């Protein structure tokens, strides 16, 4: 399969590397002028848990190919679109007249209605998914992060199409285990408010990396996430369909906070993932918290902990995740 990774972010890079290793042909679309800045290879320092529970460390320099233009008559089979949710409208507007015959995998956070989030992209070309990987580029340009053996896929009330099944197969060939979420809209929104709970606490500390290993800080993050569950109900989400996703917030914090603190301090892929989120001016955490708070205010849902955290994410960030 010929695959275009849209942008050279963390998720695009990690999954592009894994898909290329499985025999797929990978290119990155980047803004004009960026290819020369990025150079011909990406330095990787990853923990890969697809075949080993505790992960296999991968340290290598990965030669990559970039393109700075995309014509409608391209021959890509799949475009992987993984951008922060607040940049999705810009990305879909660019891609809409340039989709060609490709399937577009929307692979990340969404807080609006999914059909609205894709703008003018043709609905019959869309596959929905969510990454199970993370990390960050350090000041030295090295991408440090990790990936889990699963990848999340879902649908919006319909069985997977042939295009969607082909996307799942490509990931399966790359060693990932697809996990299906039939109510993908609900799953995405549960995940979004979960991020808001964690990020609000990370922003208070200066970055998400400082949350790792701290029982007291995880407790506050869990309590913030718990108070956001009524917001999901107000948006029409049946939380009974997402028991696993909300269990983390409904379980006693005296139990879950120490577990999360221990996992992020001692399980290498998780620890590396948290440590890599160290940029104090990262843009995405602030945007997630802002948008969650704005929706709570619009619907009249009381979220005192998120309200109290607002000074930490109200200022403009200058960096990007």
PDB file of C-alpha atoms in Angstrom:
ATOM      1  CA  UNK A   1       0.000   0.000   0.000  1.00  0.00           C
ATOM      2  CA  UNK A   2       1.243   3.487  -0.822  1.00  0.00           C
ATOM      3  CA  UNK A   3       0.659   5.694   2.230  1.00  0.00           C
ATOM      4  CA  UNK A   4       0.975   9.437   2.774  1.00  0.00           C
ATOM      5  CA  UNK A   5       1.479  10.596   6.339  1.00  0.00           C
ATOM      6  CA  UNK A   6       0.033  14.105   6.614  1.00  0.00           C
ATOM      7  CA  UNK A   7       2.645  16.121   8.471  1.00  0.00           C
ATOM      8  CA  UNK A   8       5.689  14.919  10.355  1.00  0.00           C
ATOM      9  CA  UNK A   9       4.288  14.893  13.866  1.00  0.00           C
ATOM     10  CA  UNK A  10       4.916  12.306  16.547  1.00  0.00           C
ATOM     11  CA  UNK A  11       2.044   9.988  15.605  1.00  0.00           C
ATOM     12  CA  UNK A  12       2.671  10.231  11.852  1.00  0.00           C
ATOM     13  CA  UNK A  13       6.331   9.408  12.391  1.00  0.00           C
ATOM     14  CA  UNK A  14       5.872   6.471  14.750  1.00  0.00           C
ATOM     15  CA  UNK A  15       3.192   4.777  12.669  1.00  0.00           C
ATOM     16  CA  UNK A  16       4.873   5.674   9.391  1.00  0.00           C
ATOM     17  CA  UNK A  17       7.997   3.893  10.600  1.00  0.00           C
ATOM     18  CA  UNK A  18       6.026   0.818  11.688  1.00  0.00           C
ATOM     19  CA  UNK A  19       4.028   0.665   8.454  1.00  0.00           C
ATOM     20  CA  UNK A  20       7.145   1.007   6.311  1.00  0.00           C
ATOM     21  CA  UNK A  21       8.791  -1.845   8.192  1.00  0.00           C
ATOM     22  CA  UNK A  22       5.798  -3.975   7.209  1.00  0.00           C
ATOM     23  CA  UNK A  23       6.493  -3.321   3.535  1.00  0.00           C
ATOM     24  CA  UNK A  24       4.277  -0.325   2.838  1.00  0.00           C
ATOM     25  CA  UNK A  25       5.574   2.646   0.861  1.00  0.00           C
ATOM     26  CA  UNK A  26       5.641   5.755   3.063  1.00  0.00           C
ATOM     27  CA  UNK A  27       5.960   9.462   2.272  1.00  0.00           C
ATOM     28  CA  UNK A  28       5.330  12.541   4.403  1.00  0.00           C
ATOM     29  CA  UNK A  29       3.489  15.631   3.264  1.00  0.00           C
ATOM     30  CA  UNK A  30       5.045  18.742   4.830  1.00  0.00           C
ATOM     31  CA  UNK A  31       4.600  22.456   4.282  1.00  0.00           C
ATOM     32  CA  UNK A  32       6.717  24.048   1.535  1.00  0.00           C
ATOM     33  CA  UNK A  33      10.251  24.651   2.781  1.00  0.00           C
ATOM     34  CA  UNK A  34      10.033  22.181   5.674  1.00  0.00           C
ATOM     35  CA  UNK A  35      11.751  19.240   3.944  1.00  0.00           C
ATOM     36  CA  UNK A  36      15.117  20.990   3.871  1.00  0.00           C
ATOM     37  CA  UNK A  37      14.704  21.979   7.512  1.00  0.00           C
ATOM     38  CA  UNK A  38      13.851  18.453   8.621  1.00  0.00           C
ATOM     39  CA  UNK A  39      16.695  16.761   6.760  1.00  0.00           C
ATOM     40  CA  UNK A  40      16.784  13.360   5.114  1.00  0.00           C
ATOM     41  CA  UNK A  41      16.362  11.184   8.211  1.00  0.00           C
ATOM     42  CA  UNK A  42      14.572  11.114  11.555  1.00  0.00           C
ATOM     43  CA  UNK A  43      16.393  10.053  14.715  1.00  0.00           C
ATOM     44  CA  UNK A  44      14.262   7.567  16.663  1.00  0.00           C
ATOM     45  CA  UNK A  45      14.464   6.298  20.222  1.00  0.00           C
ATOM     46  CA  UNK A  46      11.305   4.219  20.662  1.00  0.00           C
ATOM     47  CA  UNK A  47       9.923   1.503  22.900  1.00  0.00           C
ATOM     48  CA  UNK A  48       7.987  -0.917  20.734  1.00  0.00           C
ATOM     49  CA  UNK A  49       5.615  -3.213  22.659  1.00  0.00           C
ATOM     50  CA  UNK A  50       4.009  -4.954  19.680  1.00  0.00           C
ATOM     51  CA  UNK A  51       5.872  -8.207  20.353  1.00  0.00           C
ATOM     52  CA  UNK A  52       7.307  -7.812  23.853  1.00  0.00           C
ATOM     53  CA  UNK A  53       5.240  -6.827  26.883  1.00  0.00           C
ATOM     54  CA  UNK A  54       7.964  -4.625  28.325  1.00  0.00           C
ATOM     55  CA  UNK A  55       8.948  -3.275  24.947  1.00  0.00           C
ATOM     56  CA  UNK A  56      11.905  -3.482  22.642  1.00  0.00           C
ATOM     57  CA  UNK A  57      14.018  -0.368  22.403  1.00  0.00           C
ATOM     58  CA  UNK A  58      14.617   0.872  18.869  1.00  0.00           C
ATOM     59  CA  UNK A  59      17.365   3.417  18.296  1.00  0.00           C
ATOM     60  CA  UNK A  60      18.001   4.238  14.685  1.00  0.00           C
ATOM     61  CA  UNK A  61      18.216   6.918  12.061  1.00  0.00           C
ATOM     62  CA  UNK A  62      15.297   6.417   9.700  1.00  0.00           C
ATOM     63  CA  UNK A  63      15.684   7.774   6.130  1.00  0.00           C
ATOM     64  CA  UNK A  64      12.381   9.297   4.998  1.00  0.00           C
ATOM     65  CA  UNK A  65      10.872  10.879   1.900  1.00  0.00           C
ATOM     66  CA  UNK A  66       9.036  14.173   1.910  1.00  0.00           C
ATOM     67  CA  UNK A  67       6.790  15.935  -0.550  1.00  0.00           C
ATOM     68  CA  UNK A  68       5.750  19.579  -0.373  1.00  0.00           C
ATOM     69  CA  UNK A  69       2.961  19.432  -2.965  1.00  0.00           C
ATOM     70  CA  UNK A  70      -0.032  17.159  -3.420  1.00  0.00           C
ATOM     71  CA  UNK A  71      -1.885  17.058  -6.720  1.00  0.00           C
ATOM     72  CA  UNK A  72      -5.381  15.517  -7.040  1.00  0.00           C
ATOM     73  CA  UNK A  73      -4.105  12.835  -9.453  1.00  0.00           C
ATOM     74  CA  UNK A  74      -1.672  11.291  -6.945  1.00  0.00           C
ATOM     75  CA  UNK A  75      -1.551   7.517  -6.531  1.00  0.00           C
ATOM     76  CA  UNK A  76      -1.652   7.167  -2.750  1.00  0.00           C
ATOM     77  CA  UNK A  77      -3.947   4.449  -1.417  1.00  0.00           C
ATOM     78  CA  UNK A  78      -4.154   5.852   2.098  1.00  0.00           C
ATOM     79  CA  UNK A  79      -3.648   9.261   3.712  1.00  0.00           C
ATOM     80  CA  UNK A  80      -3.112   9.161   7.477  1.00  0.00           C
ATOM     81  CA  UNK A  81      -4.407  12.397   8.967  1.00  0.00           C
ATOM     82  CA  UNK A  82      -3.238  12.780  12.554  1.00  0.00           C
ATOM     83  CA  UNK A  83      -3.237  16.424  13.626  1.00  0.00           C
ATOM     84  CA  UNK A  84      -4.340  18.207  16.825  1.00  0.00           C
ATOM     85  CA  UNK A  85      -8.119  18.576  16.907  1.00  0.00           C
ATOM     86  CA  UNK A  86      -7.959  22.371  16.627  1.00  0.00           C
ATOM     87  CA  UNK A  87      -6.017  22.079  13.355  1.00  0.00           C
ATOM     88  CA  UNK A  88      -8.257  19.473  11.789  1.00  0.00           C
ATOM     89  CA  UNK A  89     -10.458  21.974   9.919  1.00  0.00           C
ATOM     90  CA  UNK A  90      -7.412  23.524   8.249  1.00  0.00           C
ATOM     91  CA  UNK A  91      -6.062  20.107   7.266  1.00  0.00           C
ATOM     92  CA  UNK A  92      -9.354  18.797   5.872  1.00  0.00           C
ATOM     93  CA  UNK A  93      -9.886  21.977   3.856  1.00  0.00           C
ATOM     94  CA  UNK A  94      -6.482  21.430   2.253  1.00  0.00           C
ATOM     95  CA  UNK A  95      -7.067  17.743   1.584  1.00  0.00           C
ATOM     96  CA  UNK A  96     -10.653  17.900   0.312  1.00  0.00           C
ATOM     97  CA  UNK A  97      -9.758  18.827  -3.289  1.00  0.00           C
ATOM     98  CA  UNK A  98      -6.666  16.606  -3.200  1.00  0.00           C
ATOM     99  CA  UNK A  99      -7.999  13.289  -1.920  1.00  0.00           C
ATOM    100  CA  UNK A 100      -7.794  11.579  -5.308  1.00  0.00           C
ATOM    101  CA  UNK A 101      -8.748   7.916  -4.933  1.00  0.00           C
ATOM    102  CA  UNK A 102      -7.241   7.557  -1.451  1.00  0.00           C
ATOM    103  CA  UNK A 103      -8.881   6.563   1.799  1.00  0.00           C
ATOM    104  CA  UNK A 104      -8.323   9.109   4.581  1.00  0.00           C
ATOM    105  CA  UNK A 105      -7.728   7.718   8.067  1.00  0.00           C
ATOM    106  CA  UNK A 106      -8.761  10.370  10.606  1.00  0.00           C
ATOM    107  CA  UNK A 107      -6.449   9.361  13.426  1.00  0.00           C
ATOM    108  CA  UNK A 108      -6.741  11.525  16.526  1.00  0.00           C
ATOM    109  CA  UNK A 109      -8.866  13.575  18.913  1.00  0.00           C
ATOM    110  CA  UNK A 110     -12.220  15.019  17.851  1.00  0.00           C
ATOM    111  CA  UNK A 111     -14.523  17.180  19.996  1.00  0.00           C
ATOM    112  CA  UNK A 112     -17.109  18.190  17.408  1.00  0.00           C
ATOM    113  CA  UNK A 113     -19.560  15.885  15.656  1.00  0.00           C
ATOM    114  CA  UNK A 114     -17.352  13.572  13.535  1.00  0.00           C
ATOM    115  CA  UNK A 115     -19.154  14.220  10.209  1.00  0.00           C
ATOM    116  CA  UNK A 116     -18.733  17.965  10.771  1.00  0.00           C
ATOM    117  CA  UNK A 117     -15.089  17.528  11.779  1.00  0.00           C
ATOM    118  CA  UNK A 118     -14.091  16.227   8.343  1.00  0.00           C
ATOM    119  CA  UNK A 119     -15.399  19.280   6.522  1.00  0.00           C
ATOM    120  CA  UNK A 120     -15.669  18.714   2.769  1.00  0.00           C
ATOM    121  CA  UNK A 121     -13.851  15.389   2.766  1.00  0.00           C
ATOM    122  CA  UNK A 122     -16.033  12.711   1.132  1.00  0.00           C
ATOM    123  CA  UNK A 123     -17.640  10.609   3.854  1.00  0.00           C
ATOM    124  CA  UNK A 124     -17.305   7.395   1.837  1.00  0.00           C
ATOM    125  CA  UNK A 125     -13.507   7.820   1.801  1.00  0.00           C
ATOM    126  CA  UNK A 126     -13.124   8.129   5.578  1.00  0.00           C
ATOM    127  CA  UNK A 127     -11.831   5.591   8.079  1.00  0.00           C
ATOM    128  CA  UNK A 128     -11.876   6.435  11.788  1.00  0.00           C
ATOM    129  CA  UNK A 129      -9.137   5.506  14.220  1.00  0.00           C
ATOM    130  CA  UNK A 130      -7.127   6.553  17.226  1.00  0.00           C
ATOM    131  CA  UNK A 131      -3.412   5.966  17.935  1.00  0.00           C
ATOM    132  CA  UNK A 132      -2.041   4.070  20.893  1.00  0.00           C
ATOM    133  CA  UNK A 133       1.371   5.684  20.775  1.00  0.00           C
ATOM    134  CA  UNK A 134       2.949   8.892  21.972  1.00  0.00           C
ATOM    135  CA  UNK A 135       6.096  10.791  22.732  1.00  0.00           C
ATOM    136  CA  UNK A 136       7.813  13.962  21.631  1.00  0.00           C
ATOM    137  CA  UNK A 137      10.711  15.461  19.741  1.00  0.00           C
ATOM    138  CA  UNK A 138      13.472  16.629  22.064  1.00  0.00           C
ATOM    139  CA  UNK A 139      15.590  19.744  21.683  1.00  0.00           C
ATOM    140  CA  UNK A 140      18.175  17.501  20.018  1.00  0.00           C
ATOM    141  CA  UNK A 141      15.650  16.512  17.327  1.00  0.00           C
ATOM    142  CA  UNK A 142      15.321  12.918  18.547  1.00  0.00           C
ATOM    143  CA  UNK A 143      11.819  11.453  18.675  1.00  0.00           C
ATOM    144  CA  UNK A 144      11.452   9.632  21.983  1.00  0.00           C
ATOM    145  CA  UNK A 145       8.286   7.689  22.579  1.00  0.00           C
ATOM    146  CA  UNK A 146       6.565   4.364  22.583  1.00  0.00           C
ATOM    147  CA  UNK A 147       3.756   2.400  20.984  1.00  0.00           C
ATOM    148  CA  UNK A 148       1.272  -0.111  22.312  1.00  0.00           C
ATOM    149  CA  UNK A 149       0.422  -3.322  20.443  1.00  0.00           C
ATOM    150  CA  UNK A 150      -3.152  -2.201  19.740  1.00  0.00           C
ATOM    151  CA  UNK A 151      -4.692   0.496  17.569  1.00  0.00           C
ATOM    152  CA  UNK A 152      -8.229   1.775  18.034  1.00  0.00           C
ATOM    153  CA  UNK A 153     -10.699   1.781  15.135  1.00  0.00           C
ATOM    154  CA  UNK A 154     -14.391   2.502  15.075  1.00  0.00           C
ATOM    155  CA  UNK A 155     -17.463   3.318  13.080  1.00  0.00           C
ATOM    156  CA  UNK A 156     -20.407   5.668  13.408  1.00  0.00           C
ATOM    157  CA  UNK A 157     -23.179   3.123  13.691  1.00  0.00           C
ATOM    158  CA  UNK A 158     -22.452   1.217  10.486  1.00  0.00           C
ATOM    159  CA  UNK A 159     -20.362  -1.895   9.755  1.00  0.00           C
ATOM    160  CA  UNK A 160     -16.829  -1.193   8.450  1.00  0.00           C
ATOM    161  CA  UNK A 161     -16.655  -0.540   4.720  1.00  0.00           C
ATOM    162  CA  UNK A 162     -14.185  -2.230   2.377  1.00  0.00           C
ATOM    163  CA  UNK A 163     -11.940   0.820   2.678  1.00  0.00           C
ATOM    164  CA  UNK A 164     -12.047   0.673   6.463  1.00  0.00           C
ATOM    165  CA  UNK A 165     -11.287  -3.040   6.467  1.00  0.00           C
ATOM    166  CA  UNK A 166      -8.292  -2.410   4.190  1.00  0.00           C
ATOM    167  CA  UNK A 167      -6.938   0.151   6.658  1.00  0.00           C
ATOM    168  CA  UNK A 168      -7.288  -2.290   9.542  1.00  0.00           C
ATOM    169  CA  UNK A 169      -5.498  -4.934   7.503  1.00  0.00           C
ATOM    170  CA  UNK A 170      -2.569  -2.594   6.822  1.00  0.00           C
ATOM    171  CA  UNK A 171      -2.161  -2.018  10.554  1.00  0.00           C
ATOM    172  CA  UNK A 172      -2.576  -5.719  11.244  1.00  0.00           C
ATOM    173  CA  UNK A 173       0.229  -6.453   8.773  1.00  0.00           C
ATOM    174  CA  UNK A 174       2.377  -3.985  10.704  1.00  0.00           C
ATOM    175  CA  UNK A 175       1.922  -6.010  13.895  1.00  0.00           C
ATOM    176  CA  UNK A 176      -0.866  -3.999  15.531  1.00  0.00           C
ATOM    177  CA  UNK A 177      -4.020  -5.544  16.945  1.00  0.00           C
ATOM    178  CA  UNK A 178      -7.067  -3.537  15.847  1.00  0.00           C
ATOM    179  CA  UNK A 179      -9.579  -2.883  18.629  1.00  0.00           C
ATOM    180  CA  UNK A 180     -13.085  -2.023  17.503  1.00  0.00           C
ATOM    181  CA  UNK A 181     -15.236   0.682  19.124  1.00  0.00           C
ATOM    182  CA  UNK A 182     -18.747   0.570  17.582  1.00  0.00           C
ATOM    183  CA  UNK A 183     -19.811   3.868  19.219  1.00  0.00           C
ATOM    184  CA  UNK A 184     -16.710   5.665  18.068  1.00  0.00           C
ATOM    185  CA  UNK A 185     -18.209   9.134  18.510  1.00  0.00           C
ATOM    186  CA  UNK A 186     -18.820   8.413  22.185  1.00  0.00           C
ATOM    187  CA  UNK A 187     -15.422   6.796  22.606  1.00  0.00           C
ATOM    188  CA  UNK A 188     -13.675   9.859  21.137  1.00  0.00           C
ATOM    189  CA  UNK A 189     -15.478  12.244  23.476  1.00  0.00           C
ATOM    190  CA  UNK A 190     -14.765  10.095  26.532  1.00  0.00           C
ATOM    191  CA  UNK A 191     -11.108  10.116  25.573  1.00  0.00           C
ATOM    192  CA  UNK A 192     -11.160  13.880  25.017  1.00  0.00           C
ATOM    193  CA  UNK A 193     -12.408  14.682  28.519  1.00  0.00           C
ATOM    194  CA  UNK A 194      -9.961  12.131  29.932  1.00  0.00           C
ATOM    195  CA  UNK A 195      -7.183  14.120  28.267  1.00  0.00           C
ATOM    196  CA  UNK A 196      -8.629  17.331  29.691  1.00  0.00           C
ATOM    197  CA  UNK A 197      -8.406  15.900  33.207  1.00  0.00           C
ATOM    198  CA  UNK A 198      -4.775  14.882  32.783  1.00  0.00           C
ATOM    199  CA  UNK A 199      -3.680  17.962  30.856  1.00  0.00           C
ATOM    200  CA  UNK A 200      -5.268  20.393  33.302  1.00  0.00           C
ATOM    201  CA  UNK A 201      -3.080  18.961  36.035  1.00  0.00           C
ATOM    202  CA  UNK A 202      -0.028  18.769  33.784  1.00  0.00           C
ATOM    203  CA  UNK A 203      -0.421  22.448  32.905  1.00  0.00           C
ATOM    204  CA  UNK A 204      -0.602  23.339  36.587  1.00  0.00           C
ATOM    205  CA  UNK A 205       2.735  21.596  37.090  1.00  0.00           C
ATOM    206  CA  UNK A 206       4.338  23.046  33.959  1.00  0.00           C
ATOM    207  CA  UNK A 207       4.107  19.997  31.679  1.00  0.00           C
ATOM    208  CA  UNK A 208       2.582  16.540  31.530  1.00  0.00           C
ATOM    209  CA  UNK A 209       6.004  15.007  32.176  1.00  0.00           C
ATOM    210  CA  UNK A 210       5.882  16.213  35.783  1.00  0.00           C
ATOM    211  CA  UNK A 211       2.729  14.200  36.414  1.00  0.00           C
ATOM    212  CA  UNK A 212       4.571  10.885  36.084  1.00  0.00           C
ATOM    213  CA  UNK A 213       5.048   9.086  39.383  1.00  0.00           C
ATOM    214  CA  UNK A 214       3.009  11.555  41.471  1.00  0.00           C
ATOM    215  CA  UNK A 215       0.088   9.996  43.360  1.00  0.00           C
ATOM    216  CA  UNK A 216      -1.303  13.312  44.594  1.00  0.00           C
ATOM    217  CA  UNK A 217      -1.248  14.875  41.135  1.00  0.00           C
ATOM    218  CA  UNK A 218      -2.897  11.867  39.523  1.00  0.00           C
ATOM    219  CA  UNK A 219      -5.583  12.047  42.197  1.00  0.00           C
ATOM    220  CA  UNK A 220      -6.395  15.623  41.185  1.00  0.00           C
ATOM    221  CA  UNK A 221      -6.381  14.678  37.497  1.00  0.00           C
ATOM    222  CA  UNK A 222      -8.816  11.820  38.170  1.00  0.00           C
ATOM    223  CA  UNK A 223     -11.133  14.038  40.172  1.00  0.00           C
ATOM    224  CA  UNK A 224     -11.126  16.603  37.361  1.00  0.00           C
ATOM    225  CA  UNK A 225     -11.987  13.870  34.883  1.00  0.00           C
ATOM    226  CA  UNK A 226     -14.774  12.601  37.160  1.00  0.00           C
ATOM    227  CA  UNK A 227     -16.467  15.993  37.255  1.00  0.00           C
ATOM    228  CA  UNK A 228     -16.506  16.011  33.433  1.00  0.00           C
ATOM    229  CA  UNK A 229     -18.659  12.878  33.146  1.00  0.00           C
ATOM    230  CA  UNK A 230     -21.918  14.898  33.442  1.00  0.00           C
ATOM    231  CA  UNK A 231     -20.688  16.929  30.478  1.00  0.00           C
ATOM    232  CA  UNK A 232     -20.583  13.757  28.396  1.00  0.00           C
ATOM    233  CA  UNK A 233     -24.116  12.893  29.488  1.00  0.00           C
ATOM    234  CA  UNK A 234     -25.250  16.389  28.532  1.00  0.00           C
ATOM    235  CA  UNK A 235     -23.815  15.810  25.067  1.00  0.00           C
ATOM    236  CA  UNK A 236     -25.924  12.683  24.700  1.00  0.00           C
ATOM    237  CA  UNK A 237     -23.327  10.011  25.449  1.00  0.00           C
ATOM    238  CA  UNK A 238     -24.638   6.800  27.022  1.00  0.00           C
ATOM    239  CA  UNK A 239     -21.882   6.117  29.539  1.00  0.00           C
ATOM    240  CA  UNK A 240     -23.135   2.567  29.987  1.00  0.00           C
ATOM    241  CA  UNK A 241     -21.640   1.841  26.557  1.00  0.00           C
ATOM    242  CA  UNK A 242     -18.268   3.126  27.746  1.00  0.00           C
ATOM    243  CA  UNK A 243     -17.884   1.512  31.153  1.00  0.00           C
ATOM    244  CA  UNK A 244     -14.254   0.660  30.527  1.00  0.00           C
ATOM    245  CA  UNK A 245     -13.396   4.188  29.472  1.00  0.00           C
ATOM    246  CA  UNK A 246     -14.968   5.864  32.505  1.00  0.00           C
ATOM    247  CA  UNK A 247     -14.007   3.241  35.098  1.00  0.00           C
ATOM    248  CA  UNK A 248     -10.735   5.061  35.702  1.00  0.00           C
ATOM    249  CA  UNK A 249     -12.676   8.084  36.958  1.00  0.00           C
ATOM    250  CA  UNK A 250     -15.444   6.283  38.803  1.00  0.00           C
ATOM    251  CA  UNK A 251     -13.125   3.975  40.735  1.00  0.00           C
ATOM    252  CA  UNK A 252     -11.847   5.189  44.129  1.00  0.00           C
ATOM    253  CA  UNK A 253      -8.964   7.605  43.672  1.00  0.00           C
ATOM    254  CA  UNK A 254      -7.150   6.056  46.652  1.00  0.00           C
ATOM    255  CA  UNK A 255      -6.851   2.952  44.478  1.00  0.00           C
ATOM    256  CA  UNK A 256      -6.322   4.334  40.974  1.00  0.00           C
ATOM    257  CA  UNK A 257      -3.983   7.255  41.688  1.00  0.00           C
ATOM    258  CA  UNK A 258      -1.185   5.112  43.203  1.00  0.00           C
ATOM    259  CA  UNK A 259      -1.552   2.579  40.365  1.00  0.00           C
ATOM    260  CA  UNK A 260      -1.167   5.288  37.700  1.00  0.00           C
ATOM    261  CA  UNK A 261       1.740   6.848  39.562  1.00  0.00           C
ATOM    262  CA  UNK A 262       3.517   3.486  39.757  1.00  0.00           C
ATOM    263  CA  UNK A 263       2.856   2.622  36.107  1.00  0.00           C
ATOM    264  CA  UNK A 264       4.151   5.959  34.792  1.00  0.00           C
ATOM    265  CA  UNK A 265       7.258   5.682  36.965  1.00  0.00           C
ATOM    266  CA  UNK A 266       8.163   2.038  36.309  1.00  0.00           C
ATOM    267  CA  UNK A 267       6.639   0.821  33.019  1.00  0.00           C
ATOM    268  CA  UNK A 268       9.146   2.038  30.475  1.00  0.00           C
ATOM    269  CA  UNK A 269       6.874   2.779  27.481  1.00  0.00           C
ATOM    270  CA  UNK A 270       4.488   4.784  29.672  1.00  0.00           C
ATOM    271  CA  UNK A 271       7.306   6.551  31.491  1.00  0.00           C
ATOM    272  CA  UNK A 272       9.015   7.510  28.234  1.00  0.00           C
ATOM    273  CA  UNK A 273       5.728   8.753  26.796  1.00  0.00           C
ATOM    274  CA  UNK A 274       5.081  11.022  29.784  1.00  0.00           C
ATOM    275  CA  UNK A 275       8.677  12.224  29.990  1.00  0.00           C
ATOM    276  CA  UNK A 276       8.594  13.236  26.324  1.00  0.00           C
ATOM    277  CA  UNK A 277       5.689  15.629  26.968  1.00  0.00           C
ATOM    278  CA  UNK A 278       7.960  18.177  28.597  1.00  0.00           C
ATOM    279  CA  UNK A 279       7.415  21.331  26.516  1.00  0.00           C
ATOM    280  CA  UNK A 280       6.015  23.981  28.893  1.00  0.00           C
ATOM    281  CA  UNK A 281       4.345  25.887  26.023  1.00  0.00           C
ATOM    282  CA  UNK A 282       2.793  22.921  24.211  1.00  0.00           C
ATOM    283  CA  UNK A 283      -0.297  24.103  22.364  1.00  0.00           C
ATOM    284  CA  UNK A 284      -2.528  21.019  22.237  1.00  0.00           C
ATOM    285  CA  UNK A 285      -3.041  20.504  26.009  1.00  0.00           C
ATOM    286  CA  UNK A 286      -4.229  24.091  26.352  1.00  0.00           C
ATOM    287  CA  UNK A 287      -6.594  23.804  23.406  1.00  0.00           C
ATOM    288  CA  UNK A 288      -8.148  20.601  24.776  1.00  0.00           C
ATOM    289  CA  UNK A 289      -8.711  22.180  28.182  1.00  0.00           C
ATOM    290  CA  UNK A 290     -10.057  25.409  26.678  1.00  0.00           C
ATOM    291  CA  UNK A 291     -12.527  23.624  24.427  1.00  0.00           C
ATOM    292  CA  UNK A 292     -13.718  21.308  27.186  1.00  0.00           C
ATOM    293  CA  UNK A 293     -14.301  24.225  29.542  1.00  0.00           C
ATOM    294  CA  UNK A 294     -16.074  26.229  26.833  1.00  0.00           C
ATOM    295  CA  UNK A 295     -18.477  23.354  26.163  1.00  0.00           C
ATOM    296  CA  UNK A 296     -19.179  22.896  29.870  1.00  0.00           C
ATOM    297  CA  UNK A 297     -20.049  26.579  30.147  1.00  0.00           C
ATOM    298  CA  UNK A 298     -22.231  26.431  27.043  1.00  0.00           C
ATOM    299  CA  UNK A 299     -24.227  23.527  28.484  1.00  0.00           C
ATOM    300  CA  UNK A 300     -24.307  24.876  32.036  1.00  0.00           C
ATOM    301  CA  UNK A 301     -22.342  21.980  33.559  1.00  0.00           C
ATOM    302  CA  UNK A 302     -20.471  22.770  36.779  1.00  0.00           C
ATOM    303  CA  UNK A 303     -16.782  21.851  36.476  1.00  0.00           C
ATOM    304  CA  UNK A 304     -15.125  23.611  39.443  1.00  0.00           C
ATOM    305  CA  UNK A 305     -11.774  21.867  39.199  1.00  0.00           C
ATOM    306  CA  UNK A 306     -11.376  22.655  35.508  1.00  0.00           C
ATOM    307  CA  UNK A 307     -12.541  26.222  36.189  1.00  0.00           C
ATOM    308  CA  UNK A 308      -9.884  26.577  38.881  1.00  0.00           C
ATOM    309  CA  UNK A 309      -7.226  25.340  36.458  1.00  0.00           C
ATOM    310  CA  UNK A 310      -8.119  27.926  33.798  1.00  0.00           C
ATOM    311  CA  UNK A 311      -5.302  30.388  34.652  1.00  0.00           C
ATOM    312  CA  UNK A 312      -2.814  27.648  33.781  1.00  0.00           C
ATOM    313  CA  UNK A 313      -4.100  27.162  30.245  1.00  0.00           C
ATOM    314  CA  UNK A 314      -5.609  30.531  29.396  1.00  0.00           C
ATOM    315  CA  UNK A 315      -2.397  32.064  28.079  1.00  0.00           C
ATOM    316  CA  UNK A 316      -1.354  31.413  24.506  1.00  0.00           C
ATOM    317  CA  UNK A 317       1.067  28.564  23.945  1.00  0.00           C
ATOM    318  CA  UNK A 318       3.955  29.054  21.584  1.00  0.00           C
ATOM    319  CA  UNK A 319       4.880  25.462  20.951  1.00  0.00           C
ATOM    320  CA  UNK A 320       3.286  22.446  19.312  1.00  0.00           C
ATOM    321  CA  UNK A 321       2.918  18.887  20.455  1.00  0.00           C
TER     322      UNK A 321
END
